[in-house]
């Protein structure tokens, strides 16, 4: 939200809260689902193709692909739109137009520059719809680029520097305690099974040898 249009009534503010609580998570889920499907065709398959087809190193191909994708995204969603906005908006120069593109696609949205607010703007409704489509596609492109860079092997190694490392001695102690507990539980189970077997065995009347001999003589 740029902040140039805000609800004033209590009902409008309450509706804005409910709408935002429901709409923002669904928007994030939608963007995540779209990005996960696009990145398969834009990033993973091209890198794998050049790696298998031409035998280049996968890491080198991934770095070059990420740089090319970043350059194309900056050109298509920052430089070219900034030039278009500087022509369509009378009061904007190229720097201000580029500033609007960056503030919008980075989701900062300060609202100090909003396109299509002039009274003499031609085709204002169509212009607003085009800006909405541009912002939606720009957000998806930015997320695809960020996901592509996050999948680089070098950045994964860099992120591991911030992970919490566990001490090996503590891990070994936990493993030994777990093993001791497992062995003791197995031995306890075996002892209880033997006791159950003894309890379930039928009682056999044992006869003394003298009684057997006397029965044979008779």
mmCIF file of C-alpha atoms in Angstrom:
data_model
loop_
_atom_site.group_PDB
_atom_site.id
_atom_site.type_symbol
_atom_site.label_atom_id
_atom_site.label_comp_id
_atom_site.label_asym_id
_atom_site.label_seq_id
_atom_site.Cartn_x
_atom_site.Cartn_y
_atom_site.Cartn_z
ATOM 1 C CA UNK A 1 0.000 0.000 0.000
ATOM 2 C CA UNK A 2 1.406 3.365 -1.064
ATOM 3 C CA UNK A 3 -0.616 5.235 1.560
ATOM 4 C CA UNK A 4 -2.225 7.791 -0.749
ATOM 5 C CA UNK A 5 -5.616 6.057 -0.446
ATOM 6 C CA UNK A 6 -6.712 5.124 3.083
ATOM 7 C CA UNK A 7 -10.022 4.169 4.745
ATOM 8 C CA UNK A 8 -11.573 6.914 6.861
ATOM 9 C CA UNK A 9 -14.683 5.336 8.405
ATOM 10 C CA UNK A 10 -14.651 2.747 11.177
ATOM 11 C CA UNK A 11 -16.333 0.190 8.941
ATOM 12 C CA UNK A 12 -13.773 0.756 6.215
ATOM 13 C CA UNK A 13 -10.891 0.333 8.667
ATOM 14 C CA UNK A 14 -12.393 -2.896 10.068
ATOM 15 C CA UNK A 15 -12.942 -4.248 6.559
ATOM 16 C CA UNK A 16 -9.344 -3.331 5.643
ATOM 17 C CA UNK A 17 -8.032 -5.312 8.636
ATOM 18 C CA UNK A 18 -10.105 -8.409 7.821
ATOM 19 C CA UNK A 19 -9.302 -8.175 4.117
ATOM 20 C CA UNK A 20 -5.570 -7.831 4.828
ATOM 21 C CA UNK A 21 -5.490 -10.744 7.283
ATOM 22 C CA UNK A 22 -7.073 -13.003 4.668
ATOM 23 C CA UNK A 23 -5.597 -11.512 1.509
ATOM 24 C CA UNK A 24 -1.924 -11.189 2.417
ATOM 25 C CA UNK A 25 -1.351 -14.912 3.251
ATOM 26 C CA UNK A 26 -3.224 -15.981 0.111
ATOM 27 C CA UNK A 27 -1.163 -13.559 -1.967
ATOM 28 C CA UNK A 28 2.072 -14.949 -0.516
ATOM 29 C CA UNK A 29 0.913 -18.520 -1.161
ATOM 30 C CA UNK A 30 -0.013 -17.604 -4.728
ATOM 31 C CA UNK A 31 3.349 -15.946 -5.393
ATOM 32 C CA UNK A 32 5.241 -18.859 -3.819
ATOM 33 C CA UNK A 33 3.350 -21.439 -5.904
ATOM 34 C CA UNK A 34 3.889 -19.486 -9.128
ATOM 35 C CA UNK A 35 7.592 -18.929 -8.430
ATOM 36 C CA UNK A 36 8.191 -22.615 -7.629
ATOM 37 C CA UNK A 37 6.715 -23.582 -10.993
ATOM 38 C CA UNK A 38 8.454 -20.879 -13.011
ATOM 39 C CA UNK A 39 11.893 -21.519 -11.546
ATOM 40 C CA UNK A 40 11.823 -25.104 -12.855
ATOM 41 C CA UNK A 41 11.618 -23.877 -16.459
ATOM 42 C CA UNK A 42 13.632 -20.670 -16.065
ATOM 43 C CA UNK A 43 16.511 -21.802 -13.860
ATOM 44 C CA UNK A 44 16.832 -25.499 -13.093
ATOM 45 C CA UNK A 45 16.200 -27.003 -16.512
ATOM 46 C CA UNK A 46 18.420 -24.559 -18.453
ATOM 47 C CA UNK A 47 21.305 -25.070 -16.015
ATOM 48 C CA UNK A 48 20.899 -28.833 -16.174
ATOM 49 C CA UNK A 49 20.682 -28.724 -19.982
ATOM 50 C CA UNK A 50 23.967 -26.835 -20.424
ATOM 51 C CA UNK A 51 25.596 -29.035 -17.797
ATOM 52 C CA UNK A 52 24.598 -32.310 -19.472
ATOM 53 C CA UNK A 53 24.542 -31.232 -23.120
ATOM 54 C CA UNK A 54 27.784 -29.264 -23.262
ATOM 55 C CA UNK A 55 29.601 -30.694 -20.262
ATOM 56 C CA UNK A 56 30.173 -27.380 -18.490
ATOM 57 C CA UNK A 57 30.574 -27.240 -14.739
ATOM 58 C CA UNK A 58 27.215 -26.961 -13.041
ATOM 59 C CA UNK A 59 28.421 -24.303 -10.614
ATOM 60 C CA UNK A 60 29.861 -22.131 -13.398
ATOM 61 C CA UNK A 61 26.685 -22.465 -15.474
ATOM 62 C CA UNK A 62 24.540 -21.601 -12.454
ATOM 63 C CA UNK A 63 26.563 -18.443 -11.742
ATOM 64 C CA UNK A 64 26.472 -17.248 -15.377
ATOM 65 C CA UNK A 65 22.762 -18.041 -15.611
ATOM 66 C CA UNK A 66 22.009 -16.108 -12.414
ATOM 67 C CA UNK A 67 23.953 -13.073 -13.662
ATOM 68 C CA UNK A 68 22.205 -13.120 -17.050
ATOM 69 C CA UNK A 69 18.796 -13.576 -15.428
ATOM 70 C CA UNK A 70 19.480 -10.696 -13.049
ATOM 71 C CA UNK A 71 20.541 -8.418 -15.899
ATOM 72 C CA UNK A 72 17.454 -9.287 -17.950
ATOM 73 C CA UNK A 73 15.188 -8.696 -14.951
ATOM 74 C CA UNK A 74 16.765 -5.322 -14.167
ATOM 75 C CA UNK A 75 16.458 -4.300 -17.811
ATOM 76 C CA UNK A 76 12.852 -5.457 -18.290
ATOM 77 C CA UNK A 77 11.407 -4.390 -14.925
ATOM 78 C CA UNK A 78 13.553 -1.401 -13.923
ATOM 79 C CA UNK A 79 15.291 0.363 -16.807
ATOM 80 C CA UNK A 80 12.661 0.007 -19.542
ATOM 81 C CA UNK A 81 9.656 0.759 -17.259
ATOM 82 C CA UNK A 82 11.537 3.732 -15.796
ATOM 83 C CA UNK A 83 11.997 5.135 -19.296
ATOM 84 C CA UNK A 84 8.292 4.563 -20.041
ATOM 85 C CA UNK A 85 7.162 6.216 -16.791
ATOM 86 C CA UNK A 86 9.420 9.202 -17.426
ATOM 87 C CA UNK A 87 7.567 9.731 -20.728
ATOM 88 C CA UNK A 88 4.030 9.074 -19.473
ATOM 89 C CA UNK A 89 4.365 11.024 -16.242
ATOM 90 C CA UNK A 90 4.877 14.726 -16.844
ATOM 91 C CA UNK A 91 6.519 15.494 -13.505
ATOM 92 C CA UNK A 92 8.892 12.510 -13.372
ATOM 93 C CA UNK A 93 12.394 12.294 -14.709
ATOM 94 C CA UNK A 94 14.239 9.024 -15.285
ATOM 95 C CA UNK A 95 15.700 8.895 -11.769
ATOM 96 C CA UNK A 96 12.319 9.424 -10.138
ATOM 97 C CA UNK A 97 10.773 6.776 -12.379
ATOM 98 C CA UNK A 98 13.539 4.309 -11.549
ATOM 99 C CA UNK A 99 13.066 5.173 -7.868
ATOM 100 C CA UNK A 100 9.334 4.351 -8.149
ATOM 101 C CA UNK A 101 10.109 0.993 -9.795
ATOM 102 C CA UNK A 102 12.600 0.063 -7.094
ATOM 103 C CA UNK A 103 10.398 1.197 -4.196
ATOM 104 C CA UNK A 104 7.429 -0.709 -5.614
ATOM 105 C CA UNK A 105 9.121 -3.995 -6.559
ATOM 106 C CA UNK A 106 11.089 -4.098 -3.316
ATOM 107 C CA UNK A 107 7.685 -3.947 -1.510
ATOM 108 C CA UNK A 108 8.711 -0.800 0.397
ATOM 109 C CA UNK A 109 5.909 1.240 -1.147
ATOM 110 C CA UNK A 110 6.424 4.656 0.412
ATOM 111 C CA UNK A 111 3.737 6.295 -1.701
ATOM 112 C CA UNK A 112 5.636 9.514 -2.418
ATOM 113 C CA UNK A 113 5.427 8.691 -6.144
ATOM 114 C CA UNK A 114 2.199 7.163 -7.491
ATOM 115 C CA UNK A 115 1.615 6.930 -11.261
ATOM 116 C CA UNK A 116 -1.662 7.788 -12.931
ATOM 117 C CA UNK A 117 -2.791 10.387 -10.399
ATOM 118 C CA UNK A 118 -2.851 13.338 -12.797
ATOM 119 C CA UNK A 119 -6.248 14.728 -13.811
ATOM 120 C CA UNK A 120 -5.188 15.070 -17.423
ATOM 121 C CA UNK A 121 -3.960 11.458 -17.616
ATOM 122 C CA UNK A 122 -5.174 9.778 -20.805
ATOM 123 C CA UNK A 123 -6.761 6.326 -20.546
ATOM 124 C CA UNK A 124 -6.379 6.450 -16.767
ATOM 125 C CA UNK A 125 -8.307 3.207 -16.043
ATOM 126 C CA UNK A 126 -6.342 1.223 -18.624
ATOM 127 C CA UNK A 127 -3.136 2.801 -17.335
ATOM 128 C CA UNK A 128 -3.917 1.681 -13.768
ATOM 129 C CA UNK A 129 -4.648 -1.884 -14.931
ATOM 130 C CA UNK A 130 -1.334 -1.952 -16.802
ATOM 131 C CA UNK A 131 0.532 -0.750 -13.690
ATOM 132 C CA UNK A 132 -1.134 -3.480 -11.619
ATOM 133 C CA UNK A 133 -0.064 -6.166 -14.098
ATOM 134 C CA UNK A 134 3.444 -4.704 -14.182
ATOM 135 C CA UNK A 135 3.752 -4.782 -10.383
ATOM 136 C CA UNK A 136 2.449 -8.357 -10.175
ATOM 137 C CA UNK A 137 4.804 -9.660 -12.864
ATOM 138 C CA UNK A 138 7.668 -7.635 -11.401
ATOM 139 C CA UNK A 139 7.199 -9.173 -7.963
ATOM 140 C CA UNK A 140 7.200 -12.660 -9.475
ATOM 141 C CA UNK A 141 10.362 -11.864 -11.480
ATOM 142 C CA UNK A 142 12.111 -10.496 -8.385
ATOM 143 C CA UNK A 143 11.252 -13.620 -6.385
ATOM 144 C CA UNK A 144 12.488 -15.863 -9.214
ATOM 145 C CA UNK A 145 15.811 -13.996 -9.304
ATOM 146 C CA UNK A 146 16.200 -14.176 -5.534
ATOM 147 C CA UNK A 147 15.411 -17.889 -5.526
ATOM 148 C CA UNK A 148 17.910 -18.431 -8.346
ATOM 149 C CA UNK A 149 20.687 -16.690 -6.436
ATOM 150 C CA UNK A 150 19.789 -18.552 -3.233
ATOM 151 C CA UNK A 151 20.312 -21.872 -5.034
ATOM 152 C CA UNK A 152 23.918 -21.012 -5.914
ATOM 153 C CA UNK A 153 26.436 -23.283 -4.220
ATOM 154 C CA UNK A 154 28.564 -20.364 -3.057
ATOM 155 C CA UNK A 155 25.633 -18.661 -1.353
ATOM 156 C CA UNK A 156 24.641 -21.915 0.318
ATOM 157 C CA UNK A 157 28.145 -22.171 1.781
ATOM 158 C CA UNK A 158 27.914 -18.537 2.890
ATOM 159 C CA UNK A 159 24.573 -19.178 4.612
ATOM 160 C CA UNK A 160 26.058 -22.095 6.506
ATOM 161 C CA UNK A 161 28.351 -19.650 8.286
ATOM 162 C CA UNK A 162 25.317 -18.298 10.142
ATOM 163 C CA UNK A 163 23.981 -21.718 11.165
ATOM 164 C CA UNK A 164 24.312 -22.768 14.789
ATOM 165 C CA UNK A 165 26.957 -25.470 15.064
ATOM 166 C CA UNK A 166 26.590 -28.250 17.596
ATOM 167 C CA UNK A 167 29.552 -29.506 19.576
ATOM 168 C CA UNK A 168 30.704 -32.977 18.544
ATOM 169 C CA UNK A 169 31.324 -34.009 22.155
ATOM 170 C CA UNK A 170 27.742 -33.204 23.086
ATOM 171 C CA UNK A 171 26.496 -35.126 20.064
ATOM 172 C CA UNK A 172 28.593 -38.150 21.007
ATOM 173 C CA UNK A 173 27.321 -38.028 24.595
ATOM 174 C CA UNK A 174 23.745 -37.913 23.349
ATOM 175 C CA UNK A 175 24.415 -40.819 20.986
ATOM 176 C CA UNK A 176 26.011 -42.914 23.744
ATOM 177 C CA UNK A 177 23.138 -42.187 26.096
ATOM 178 C CA UNK A 178 20.690 -43.153 23.397
ATOM 179 C CA UNK A 179 22.589 -46.387 22.704
ATOM 180 C CA UNK A 180 22.716 -47.266 26.384
ATOM 181 C CA UNK A 181 19.029 -46.669 26.728
ATOM 182 C CA UNK A 182 18.316 -48.799 23.674
ATOM 183 C CA UNK A 183 20.540 -51.674 24.904
ATOM 184 C CA UNK A 184 19.041 -51.564 28.379
ATOM 185 C CA UNK A 185 15.545 -51.519 26.952
ATOM 186 C CA UNK A 186 16.370 -54.510 24.724
ATOM 187 C CA UNK A 187 17.804 -56.451 27.647
ATOM 188 C CA UNK A 188 14.787 -55.596 29.779
ATOM 189 C CA UNK A 189 12.477 -56.747 27.016
ATOM 190 C CA UNK A 190 14.416 -60.000 26.617
ATOM 191 C CA UNK A 191 14.284 -60.684 30.367
ATOM 192 C CA UNK A 192 10.562 -59.991 30.500
ATOM 193 C CA UNK A 193 9.993 -62.312 27.519
ATOM 194 C CA UNK A 194 11.884 -65.113 29.277
ATOM 195 C CA UNK A 195 9.824 -64.613 32.408
ATOM 196 C CA UNK A 196 6.638 -64.760 30.369
ATOM 197 C CA UNK A 197 7.764 -67.959 28.666
ATOM 198 C CA UNK A 198 8.535 -69.580 31.997
ATOM 199 C CA UNK A 199 5.192 -68.523 33.379
ATOM 200 C CA UNK A 200 3.362 -69.931 30.359
ATOM 201 C CA UNK A 201 5.163 -73.329 30.316
ATOM 202 C CA UNK A 202 2.903 -76.285 31.406
ATOM 203 C CA UNK A 203 3.677 -77.908 34.726
ATOM 204 C CA UNK A 204 5.037 -81.501 34.375
ATOM 205 C CA UNK A 205 4.756 -83.908 37.303
ATOM 206 C CA UNK A 206 8.209 -85.289 37.829
ATOM 207 C CA UNK A 207 8.419 -88.864 39.166
ATOM 208 C CA UNK A 208 11.258 -90.096 41.270
ATOM 209 C CA UNK A 209 13.449 -92.926 39.939
ATOM 210 C CA UNK A 210 12.425 -95.238 42.774
ATOM 211 C CA UNK A 211 8.785 -94.976 41.918
ATOM 212 C CA UNK A 212 9.552 -95.714 38.275
ATOM 213 C CA UNK A 213 11.530 -98.816 39.174
ATOM 214 C CA UNK A 214 8.762 -100.096 41.422
ATOM 215 C CA UNK A 215 6.203 -99.635 38.673
ATOM 216 C CA UNK A 216 8.406 -101.560 36.251
ATOM 217 C CA UNK A 217 8.868 -104.448 38.686
ATOM 218 C CA UNK A 218 5.132 -104.716 39.194
#
